[in-house]
mmCIF file of C-alpha atoms and ligand atoms in Angstrom:
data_model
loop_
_atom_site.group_PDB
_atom_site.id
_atom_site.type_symbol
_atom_site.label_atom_id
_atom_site.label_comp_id
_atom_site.label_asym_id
_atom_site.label_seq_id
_atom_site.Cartn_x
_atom_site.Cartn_y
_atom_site.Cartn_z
ATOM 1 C CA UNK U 14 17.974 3.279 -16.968
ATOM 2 C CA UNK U 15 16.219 0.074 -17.406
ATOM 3 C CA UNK U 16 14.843 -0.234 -13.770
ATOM 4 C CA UNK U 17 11.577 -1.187 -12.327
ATOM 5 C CA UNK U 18 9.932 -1.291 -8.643
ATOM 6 C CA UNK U 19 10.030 -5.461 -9.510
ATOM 7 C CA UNK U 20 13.380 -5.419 -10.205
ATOM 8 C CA UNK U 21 14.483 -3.313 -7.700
ATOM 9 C CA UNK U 22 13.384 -5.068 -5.422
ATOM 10 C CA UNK U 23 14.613 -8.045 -6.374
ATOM 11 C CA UNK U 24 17.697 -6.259 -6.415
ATOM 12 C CA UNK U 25 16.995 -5.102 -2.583
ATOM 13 C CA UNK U 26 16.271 -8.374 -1.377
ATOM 14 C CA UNK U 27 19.816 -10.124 -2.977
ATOM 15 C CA UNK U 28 21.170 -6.890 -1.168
ATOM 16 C CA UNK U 29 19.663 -8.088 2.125
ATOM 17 C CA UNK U 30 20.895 -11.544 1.970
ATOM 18 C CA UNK U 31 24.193 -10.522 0.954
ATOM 19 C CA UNK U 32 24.497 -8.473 3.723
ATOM 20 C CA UNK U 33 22.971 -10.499 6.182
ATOM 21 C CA UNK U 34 19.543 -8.589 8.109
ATOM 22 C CA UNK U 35 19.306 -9.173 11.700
ATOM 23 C CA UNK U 36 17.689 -7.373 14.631
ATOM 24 C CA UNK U 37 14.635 -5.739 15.147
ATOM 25 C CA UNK U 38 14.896 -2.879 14.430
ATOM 26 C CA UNK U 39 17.103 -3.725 11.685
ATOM 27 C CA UNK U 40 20.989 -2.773 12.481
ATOM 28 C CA UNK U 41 21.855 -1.023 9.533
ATOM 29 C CA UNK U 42 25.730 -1.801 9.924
ATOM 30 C CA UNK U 43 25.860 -4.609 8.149
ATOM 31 C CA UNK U 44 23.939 -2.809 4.883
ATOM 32 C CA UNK U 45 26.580 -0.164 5.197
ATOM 33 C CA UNK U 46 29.461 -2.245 5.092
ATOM 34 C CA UNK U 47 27.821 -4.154 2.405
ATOM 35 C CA UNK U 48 27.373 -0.861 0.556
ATOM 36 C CA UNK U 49 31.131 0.453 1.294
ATOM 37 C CA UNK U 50 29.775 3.196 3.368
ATOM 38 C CA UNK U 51 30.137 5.103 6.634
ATOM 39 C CA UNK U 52 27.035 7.576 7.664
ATOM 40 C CA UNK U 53 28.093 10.905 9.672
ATOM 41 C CA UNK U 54 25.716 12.928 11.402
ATOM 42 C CA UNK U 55 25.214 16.649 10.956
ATOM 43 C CA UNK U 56 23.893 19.258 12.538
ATOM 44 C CA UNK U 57 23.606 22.347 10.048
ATOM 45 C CA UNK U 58 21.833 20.818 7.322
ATOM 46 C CA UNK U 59 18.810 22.874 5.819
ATOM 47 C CA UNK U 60 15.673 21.531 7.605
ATOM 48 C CA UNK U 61 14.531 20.226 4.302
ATOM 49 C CA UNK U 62 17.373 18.229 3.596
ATOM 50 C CA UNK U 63 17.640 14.740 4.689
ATOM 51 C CA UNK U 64 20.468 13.418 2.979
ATOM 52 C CA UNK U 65 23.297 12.814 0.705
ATOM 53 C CA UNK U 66 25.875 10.697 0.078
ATOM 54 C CA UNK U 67 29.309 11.471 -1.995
ATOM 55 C CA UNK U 68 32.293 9.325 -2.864
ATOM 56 C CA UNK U 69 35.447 9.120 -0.645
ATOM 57 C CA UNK U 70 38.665 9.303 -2.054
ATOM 58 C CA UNK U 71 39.433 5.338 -0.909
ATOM 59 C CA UNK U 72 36.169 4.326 -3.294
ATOM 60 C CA UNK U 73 34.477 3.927 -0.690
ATOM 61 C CA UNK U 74 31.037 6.220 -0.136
ATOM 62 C CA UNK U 75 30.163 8.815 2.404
ATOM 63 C CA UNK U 76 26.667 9.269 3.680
ATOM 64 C CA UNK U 77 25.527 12.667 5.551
ATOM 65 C CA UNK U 78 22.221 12.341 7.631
ATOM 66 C CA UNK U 79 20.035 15.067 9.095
ATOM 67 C CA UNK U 80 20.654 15.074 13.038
ATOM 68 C CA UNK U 81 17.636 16.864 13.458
ATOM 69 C CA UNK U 82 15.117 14.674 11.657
ATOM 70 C CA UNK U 83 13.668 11.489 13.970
ATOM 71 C CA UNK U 84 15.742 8.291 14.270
ATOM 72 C CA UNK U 85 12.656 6.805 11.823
ATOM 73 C CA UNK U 86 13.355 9.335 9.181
ATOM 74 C CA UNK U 87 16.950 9.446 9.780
ATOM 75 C CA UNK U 88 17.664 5.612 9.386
ATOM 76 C CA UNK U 89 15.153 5.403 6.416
ATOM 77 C CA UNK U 90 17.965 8.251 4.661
ATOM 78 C CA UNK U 91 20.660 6.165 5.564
ATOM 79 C CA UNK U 92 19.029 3.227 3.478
ATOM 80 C CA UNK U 93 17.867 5.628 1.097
ATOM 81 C CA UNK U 94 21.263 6.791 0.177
ATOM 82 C CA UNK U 95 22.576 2.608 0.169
ATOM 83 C CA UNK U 96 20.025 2.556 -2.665
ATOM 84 C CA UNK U 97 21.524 5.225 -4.415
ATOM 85 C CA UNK U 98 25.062 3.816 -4.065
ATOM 86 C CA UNK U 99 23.732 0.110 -4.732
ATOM 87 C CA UNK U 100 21.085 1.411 -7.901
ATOM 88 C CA UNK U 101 23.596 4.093 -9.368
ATOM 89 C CA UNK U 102 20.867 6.411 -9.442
ATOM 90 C CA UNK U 103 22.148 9.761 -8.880
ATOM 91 C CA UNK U 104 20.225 12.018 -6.704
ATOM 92 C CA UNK U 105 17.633 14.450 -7.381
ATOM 93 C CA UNK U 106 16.830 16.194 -3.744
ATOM 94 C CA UNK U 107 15.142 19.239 -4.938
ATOM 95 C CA UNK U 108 11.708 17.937 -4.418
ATOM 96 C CA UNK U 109 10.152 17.619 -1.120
ATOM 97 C CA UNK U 110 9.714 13.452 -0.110
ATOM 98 C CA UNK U 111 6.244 11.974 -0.982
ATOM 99 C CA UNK U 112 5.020 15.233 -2.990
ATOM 100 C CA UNK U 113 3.164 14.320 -6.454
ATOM 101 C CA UNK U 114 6.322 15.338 -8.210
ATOM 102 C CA UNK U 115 8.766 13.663 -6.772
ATOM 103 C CA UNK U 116 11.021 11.652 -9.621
ATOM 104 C CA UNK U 117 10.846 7.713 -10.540
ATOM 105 C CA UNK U 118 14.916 7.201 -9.247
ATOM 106 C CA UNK U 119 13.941 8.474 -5.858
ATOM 107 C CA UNK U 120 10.880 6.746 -5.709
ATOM 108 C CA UNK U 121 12.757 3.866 -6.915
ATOM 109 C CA UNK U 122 15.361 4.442 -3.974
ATOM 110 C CA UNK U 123 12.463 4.685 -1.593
ATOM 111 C CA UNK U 124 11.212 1.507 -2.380
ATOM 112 C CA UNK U 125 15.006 -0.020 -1.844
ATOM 113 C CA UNK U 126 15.357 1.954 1.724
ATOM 114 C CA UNK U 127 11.933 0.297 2.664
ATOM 115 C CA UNK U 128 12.856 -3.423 1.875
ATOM 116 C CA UNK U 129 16.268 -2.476 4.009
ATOM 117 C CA UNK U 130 14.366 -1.386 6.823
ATOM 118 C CA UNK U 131 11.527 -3.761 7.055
ATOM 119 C CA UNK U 132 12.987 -7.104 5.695
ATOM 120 C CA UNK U 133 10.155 -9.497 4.353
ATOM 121 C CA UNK U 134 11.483 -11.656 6.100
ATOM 122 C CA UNK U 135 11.017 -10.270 9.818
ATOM 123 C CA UNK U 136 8.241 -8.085 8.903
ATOM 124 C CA UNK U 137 5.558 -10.115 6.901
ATOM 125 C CA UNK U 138 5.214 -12.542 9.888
ATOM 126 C CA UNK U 139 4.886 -9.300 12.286
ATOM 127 C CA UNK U 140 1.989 -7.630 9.874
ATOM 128 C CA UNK U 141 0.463 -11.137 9.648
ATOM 129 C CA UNK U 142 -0.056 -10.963 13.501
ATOM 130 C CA UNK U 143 -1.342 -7.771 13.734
ATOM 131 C CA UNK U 144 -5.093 -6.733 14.057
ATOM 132 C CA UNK U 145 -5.708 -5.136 10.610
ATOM 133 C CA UNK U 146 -6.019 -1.009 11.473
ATOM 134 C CA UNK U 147 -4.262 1.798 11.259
ATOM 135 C CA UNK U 148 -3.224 1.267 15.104
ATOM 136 C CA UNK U 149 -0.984 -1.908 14.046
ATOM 137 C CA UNK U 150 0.890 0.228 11.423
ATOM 138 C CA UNK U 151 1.902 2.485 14.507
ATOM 139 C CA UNK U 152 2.933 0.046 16.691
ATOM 140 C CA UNK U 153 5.157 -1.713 13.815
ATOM 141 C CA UNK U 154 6.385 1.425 12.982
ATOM 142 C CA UNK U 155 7.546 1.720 16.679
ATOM 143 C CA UNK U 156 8.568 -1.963 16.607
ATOM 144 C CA UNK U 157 10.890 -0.951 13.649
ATOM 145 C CA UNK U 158 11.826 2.083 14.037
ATOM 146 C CA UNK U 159 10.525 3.161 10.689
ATOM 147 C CA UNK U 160 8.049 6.114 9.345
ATOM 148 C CA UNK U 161 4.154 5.402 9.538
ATOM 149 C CA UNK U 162 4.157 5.958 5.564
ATOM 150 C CA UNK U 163 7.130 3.472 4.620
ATOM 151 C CA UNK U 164 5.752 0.993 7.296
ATOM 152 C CA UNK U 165 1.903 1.241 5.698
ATOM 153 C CA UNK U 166 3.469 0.829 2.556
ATOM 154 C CA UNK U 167 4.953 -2.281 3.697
ATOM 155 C CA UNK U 168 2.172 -3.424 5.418
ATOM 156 C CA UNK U 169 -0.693 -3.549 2.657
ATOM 157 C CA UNK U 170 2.208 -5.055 0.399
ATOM 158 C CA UNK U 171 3.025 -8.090 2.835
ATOM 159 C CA UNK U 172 -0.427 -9.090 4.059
ATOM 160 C CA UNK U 173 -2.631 -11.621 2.787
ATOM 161 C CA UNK U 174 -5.962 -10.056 3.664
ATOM 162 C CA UNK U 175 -7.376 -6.823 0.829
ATOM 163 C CA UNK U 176 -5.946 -3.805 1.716
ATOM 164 C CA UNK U 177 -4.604 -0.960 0.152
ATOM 165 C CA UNK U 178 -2.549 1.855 1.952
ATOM 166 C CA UNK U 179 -2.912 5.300 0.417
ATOM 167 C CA UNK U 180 -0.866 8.150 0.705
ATOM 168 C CA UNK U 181 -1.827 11.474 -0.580
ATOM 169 C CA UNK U 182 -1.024 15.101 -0.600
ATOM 170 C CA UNK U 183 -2.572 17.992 -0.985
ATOM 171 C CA UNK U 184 -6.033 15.705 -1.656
ATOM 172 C CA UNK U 185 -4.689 13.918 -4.513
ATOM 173 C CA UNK U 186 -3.220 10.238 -4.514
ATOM 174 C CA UNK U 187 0.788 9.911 -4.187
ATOM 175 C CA UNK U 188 1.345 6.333 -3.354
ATOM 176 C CA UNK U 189 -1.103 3.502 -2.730
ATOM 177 C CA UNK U 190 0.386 0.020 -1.950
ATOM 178 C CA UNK U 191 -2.045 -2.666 -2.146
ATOM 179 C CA UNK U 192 -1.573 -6.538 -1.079
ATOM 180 C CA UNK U 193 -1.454 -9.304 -3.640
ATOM 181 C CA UNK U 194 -5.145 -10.220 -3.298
ATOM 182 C CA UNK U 195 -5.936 -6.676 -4.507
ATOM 183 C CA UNK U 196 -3.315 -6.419 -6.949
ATOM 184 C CA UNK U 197 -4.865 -9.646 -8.560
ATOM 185 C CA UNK U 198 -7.843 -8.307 -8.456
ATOM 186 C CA UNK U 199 -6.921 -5.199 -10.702
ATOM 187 C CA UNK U 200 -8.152 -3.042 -8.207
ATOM 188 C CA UNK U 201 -6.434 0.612 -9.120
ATOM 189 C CA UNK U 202 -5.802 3.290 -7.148
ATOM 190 C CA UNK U 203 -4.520 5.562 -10.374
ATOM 191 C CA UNK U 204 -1.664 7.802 -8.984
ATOM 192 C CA UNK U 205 -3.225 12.242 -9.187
ATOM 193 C CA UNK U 206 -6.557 10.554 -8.477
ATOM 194 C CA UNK U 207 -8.809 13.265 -6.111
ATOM 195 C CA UNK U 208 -9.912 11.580 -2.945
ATOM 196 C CA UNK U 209 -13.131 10.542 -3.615
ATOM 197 C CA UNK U 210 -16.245 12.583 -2.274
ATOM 198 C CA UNK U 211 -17.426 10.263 -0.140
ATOM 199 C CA UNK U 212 -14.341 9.082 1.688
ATOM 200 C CA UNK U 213 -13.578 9.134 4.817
ATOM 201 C CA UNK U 214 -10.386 10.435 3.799
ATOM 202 C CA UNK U 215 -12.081 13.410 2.157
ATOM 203 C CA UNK U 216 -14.130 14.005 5.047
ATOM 204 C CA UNK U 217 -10.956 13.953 7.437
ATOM 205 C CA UNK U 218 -9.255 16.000 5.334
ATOM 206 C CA UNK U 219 -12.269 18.720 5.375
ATOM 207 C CA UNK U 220 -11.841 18.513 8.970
ATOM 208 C CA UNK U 221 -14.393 16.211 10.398
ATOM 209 C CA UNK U 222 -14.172 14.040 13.726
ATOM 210 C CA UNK U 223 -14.704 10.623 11.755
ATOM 211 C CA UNK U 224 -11.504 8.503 10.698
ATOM 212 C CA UNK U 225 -13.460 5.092 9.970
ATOM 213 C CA UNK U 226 -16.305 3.864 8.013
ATOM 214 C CA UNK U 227 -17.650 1.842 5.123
ATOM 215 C CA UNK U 228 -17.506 2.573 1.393
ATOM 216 C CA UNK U 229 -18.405 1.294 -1.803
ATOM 217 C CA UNK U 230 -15.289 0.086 -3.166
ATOM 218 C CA UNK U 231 -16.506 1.368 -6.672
ATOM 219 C CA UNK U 232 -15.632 4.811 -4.873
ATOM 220 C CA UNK U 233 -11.887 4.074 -4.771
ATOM 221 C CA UNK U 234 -10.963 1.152 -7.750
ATOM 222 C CA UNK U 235 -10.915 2.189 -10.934
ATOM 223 C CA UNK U 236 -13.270 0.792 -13.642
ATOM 224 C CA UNK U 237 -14.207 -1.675 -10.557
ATOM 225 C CA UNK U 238 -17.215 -4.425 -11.030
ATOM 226 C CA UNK U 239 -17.123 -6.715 -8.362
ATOM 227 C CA UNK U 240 -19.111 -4.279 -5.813
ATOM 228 C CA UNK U 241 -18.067 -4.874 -2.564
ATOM 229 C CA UNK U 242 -17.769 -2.646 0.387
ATOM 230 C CA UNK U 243 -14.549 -1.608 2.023
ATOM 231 C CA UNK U 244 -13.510 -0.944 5.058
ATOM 232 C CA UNK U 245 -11.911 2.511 5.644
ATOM 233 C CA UNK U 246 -9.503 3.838 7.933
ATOM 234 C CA UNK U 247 -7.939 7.508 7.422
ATOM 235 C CA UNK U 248 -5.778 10.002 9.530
ATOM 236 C CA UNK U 249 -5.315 13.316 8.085
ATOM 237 C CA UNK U 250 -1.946 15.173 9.004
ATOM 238 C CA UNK U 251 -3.150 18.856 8.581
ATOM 239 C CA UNK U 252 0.605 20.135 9.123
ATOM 240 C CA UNK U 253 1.960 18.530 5.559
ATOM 241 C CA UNK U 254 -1.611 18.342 3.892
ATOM 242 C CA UNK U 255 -0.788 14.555 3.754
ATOM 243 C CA UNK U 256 -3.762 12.109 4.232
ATOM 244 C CA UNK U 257 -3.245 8.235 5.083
ATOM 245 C CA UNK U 258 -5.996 5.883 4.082
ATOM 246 C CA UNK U 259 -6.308 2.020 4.892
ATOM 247 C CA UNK U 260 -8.875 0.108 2.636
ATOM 248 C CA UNK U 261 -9.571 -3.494 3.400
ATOM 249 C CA UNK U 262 -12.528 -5.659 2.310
ATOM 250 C CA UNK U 263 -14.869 -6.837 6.314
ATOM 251 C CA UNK U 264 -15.107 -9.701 4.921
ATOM 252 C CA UNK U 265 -11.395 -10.597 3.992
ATOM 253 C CA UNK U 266 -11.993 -11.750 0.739
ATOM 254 C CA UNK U 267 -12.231 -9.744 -2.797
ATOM 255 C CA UNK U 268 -15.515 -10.014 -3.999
ATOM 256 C CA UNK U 269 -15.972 -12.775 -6.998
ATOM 257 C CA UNK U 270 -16.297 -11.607 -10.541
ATOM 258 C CA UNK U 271 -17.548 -14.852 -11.119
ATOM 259 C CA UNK U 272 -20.444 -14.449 -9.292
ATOM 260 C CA UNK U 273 -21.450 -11.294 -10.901
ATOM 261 C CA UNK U 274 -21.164 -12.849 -14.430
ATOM 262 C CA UNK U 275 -23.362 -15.969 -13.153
ATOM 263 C CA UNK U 276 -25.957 -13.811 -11.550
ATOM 264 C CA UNK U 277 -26.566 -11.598 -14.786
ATOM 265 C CA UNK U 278 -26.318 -15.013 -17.124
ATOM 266 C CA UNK U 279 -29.264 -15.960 -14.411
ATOM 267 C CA UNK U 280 -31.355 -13.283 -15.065
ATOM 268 C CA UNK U 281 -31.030 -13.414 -18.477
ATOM 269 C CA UNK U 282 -31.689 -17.089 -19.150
ATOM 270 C CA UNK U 283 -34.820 -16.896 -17.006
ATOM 271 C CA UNK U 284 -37.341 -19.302 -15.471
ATOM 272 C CA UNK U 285 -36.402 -22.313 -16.542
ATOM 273 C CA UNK U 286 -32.520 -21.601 -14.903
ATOM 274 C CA UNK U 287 -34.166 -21.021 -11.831
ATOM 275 C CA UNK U 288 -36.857 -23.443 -11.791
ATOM 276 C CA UNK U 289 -33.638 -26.082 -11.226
ATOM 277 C CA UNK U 290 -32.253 -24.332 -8.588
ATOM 278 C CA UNK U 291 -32.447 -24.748 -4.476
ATOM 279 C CA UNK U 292 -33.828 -22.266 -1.859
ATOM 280 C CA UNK U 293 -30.092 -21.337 -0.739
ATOM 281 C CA UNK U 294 -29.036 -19.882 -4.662
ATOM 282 C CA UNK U 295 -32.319 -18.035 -4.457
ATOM 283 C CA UNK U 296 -31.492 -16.397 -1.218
ATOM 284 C CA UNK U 297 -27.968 -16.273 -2.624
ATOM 285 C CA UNK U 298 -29.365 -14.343 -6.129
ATOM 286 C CA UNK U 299 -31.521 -12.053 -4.066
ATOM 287 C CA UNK U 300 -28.544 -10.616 -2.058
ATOM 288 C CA UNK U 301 -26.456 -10.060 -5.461
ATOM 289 C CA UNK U 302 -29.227 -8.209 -6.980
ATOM 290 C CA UNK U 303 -31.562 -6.885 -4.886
ATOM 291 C CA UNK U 304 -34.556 -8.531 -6.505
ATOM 292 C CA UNK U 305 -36.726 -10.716 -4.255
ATOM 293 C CA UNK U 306 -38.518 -13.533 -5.699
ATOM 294 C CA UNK U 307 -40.526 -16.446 -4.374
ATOM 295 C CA UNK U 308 -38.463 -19.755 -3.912
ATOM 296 C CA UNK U 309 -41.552 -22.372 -4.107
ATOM 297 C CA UNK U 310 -42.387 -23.297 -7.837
ATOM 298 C CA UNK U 311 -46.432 -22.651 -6.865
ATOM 299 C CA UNK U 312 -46.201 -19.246 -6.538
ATOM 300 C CA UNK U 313 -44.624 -18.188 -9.682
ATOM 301 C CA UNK U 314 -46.657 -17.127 -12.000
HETATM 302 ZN ZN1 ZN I 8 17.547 10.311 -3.191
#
């Protein structure tokens, strides 16, 4: 098959420009057109079923939506099927949408219908904007006309700030989307991961009143050694045993490995390192490591 979520969304965003995004919401004539399609409306479609899309006699392609799903849902299938006609990636609709075992091509089509929807270009200056929270993924959402889970996907992909947005099901990761900084960072979120104990999203999920709190980001990155505490938002939708989790870092900035290293190089060259420095990289030491010692050179011993 040969594609990727890079290259598809390369492919996504030469899609976009070719067919020319404007609006907000997004009109999604002009990506039909683009795509040779028409969408149709029905009304009898199994409840589970969102969507499909066949070929028309003229070459041109034929795209059936759910009436009953939400306008969000129902023009996220629309761009859903475009990616299948754009990708060639047939369709495998068996599996439910965001469940652990749904297939790469659909995820891969997901990813497409998302760009469609919320065009970097109109949306990364919107999520910019916004007060980092759970709150501003709503009201973009509403803004767009898009699903909370597609839009928080977006979201912790566009910004510049540390955040991650985590989908899971059934207590185990799905999706998590995370912005540049993080990605950098190599801070991992490893898809089938259990929400971890201490969460908030574990606790929301078990049912308690709390949705936001702080949390060693050791508790969510895998392998992680920069320390650091996150921020964490969550919102557990008992009905689909889905949870959504935000993760940023209070102090917008990933903590330094670089500091780590030079703190433990510190302690291991001793006195005579320290002896040389100021009052401010003592203070500056003691924070890193919890170890308090006395800045004036008369009272070491
Ligand atoms: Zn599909």
């Amino acid at each position: 098959m040969g594609l990727d979520e890079f290259s598809v969304v390369l492919k996504a965003r030469q899609f976009i420009d070719d067919a020319g995004a404007t609006g907000v919401p997004v009109r999604l004539e002009p990506y039909l057109k683009a795509a040779r399609a028409s969408s149709r409306e029905l009304t009898d479609m199994a409840a589970d079923e969102a969507g499909t899309c066949f070929p028309m006699s003229d070459g041109s392609y034929r795209i059936c939506v759910n009436a009953n799903d939400s306008i969000e849902r129902r023009r996220f299938t629309i761009c859903h099927e475009i990616a299948h006609i754009v990708l060639r990636l047939n369709s495998d609709h068996r599996t439910h949408a965001w469940t652990s075992s749904r297939p790469l091509p659909e995820r891969l089509c997901d990813l497409f219908a998302a760009e469609l929807l919320l065009p970097a270009v109109l949306f990364k200056p919107a999520a910019e904007a916004a007060r980092i929270g759970l709150a501003s993924i709503d009201a973009l959402a509403k803004t767009f006309e898009a699903s909370m889970t597609a839009t928080g996907s977006r979201y912790a992909d566009s910004i510049t700030t540390p955040c991650a947005f985590v989908l899971s099901h059934q207590g185990k990761v799905v999706h998590a989307s995370r912005s540049k900084a993080l990605r950098d960072a190599r801070a991992i979120i490893p898809r089938h991961m259990e929400l971890p104990c201490a969460s908030i999203s574990a606790l929301s999920r078990a049912g308690t009143s709390s949705t936001t709190g702080e949390i060693d980001a050791a508790d969510w990155f895998d392998a992680w050694e920069r320390g650091g505490t996150l921020l964490e938002e969550s919102r557990h939708l008992s009905q689909w045993d889905q949870t959504l989790t935000l993760l940023w870092f209070a102090s917008e900035e990933v903590p330094s490995l670089d500091l780590t290293r030079r703190a433990r190089r510190w302690e291991s060259e001793g006195r005579e390192v320290r002896d040389r420095r100021d009052d401010e990289d003592e203070f500056g030491l003691k924070e890193l490591d919890g170890h308090l010692r006395w800045p004036g050179r008369s009272r070491r011993r």
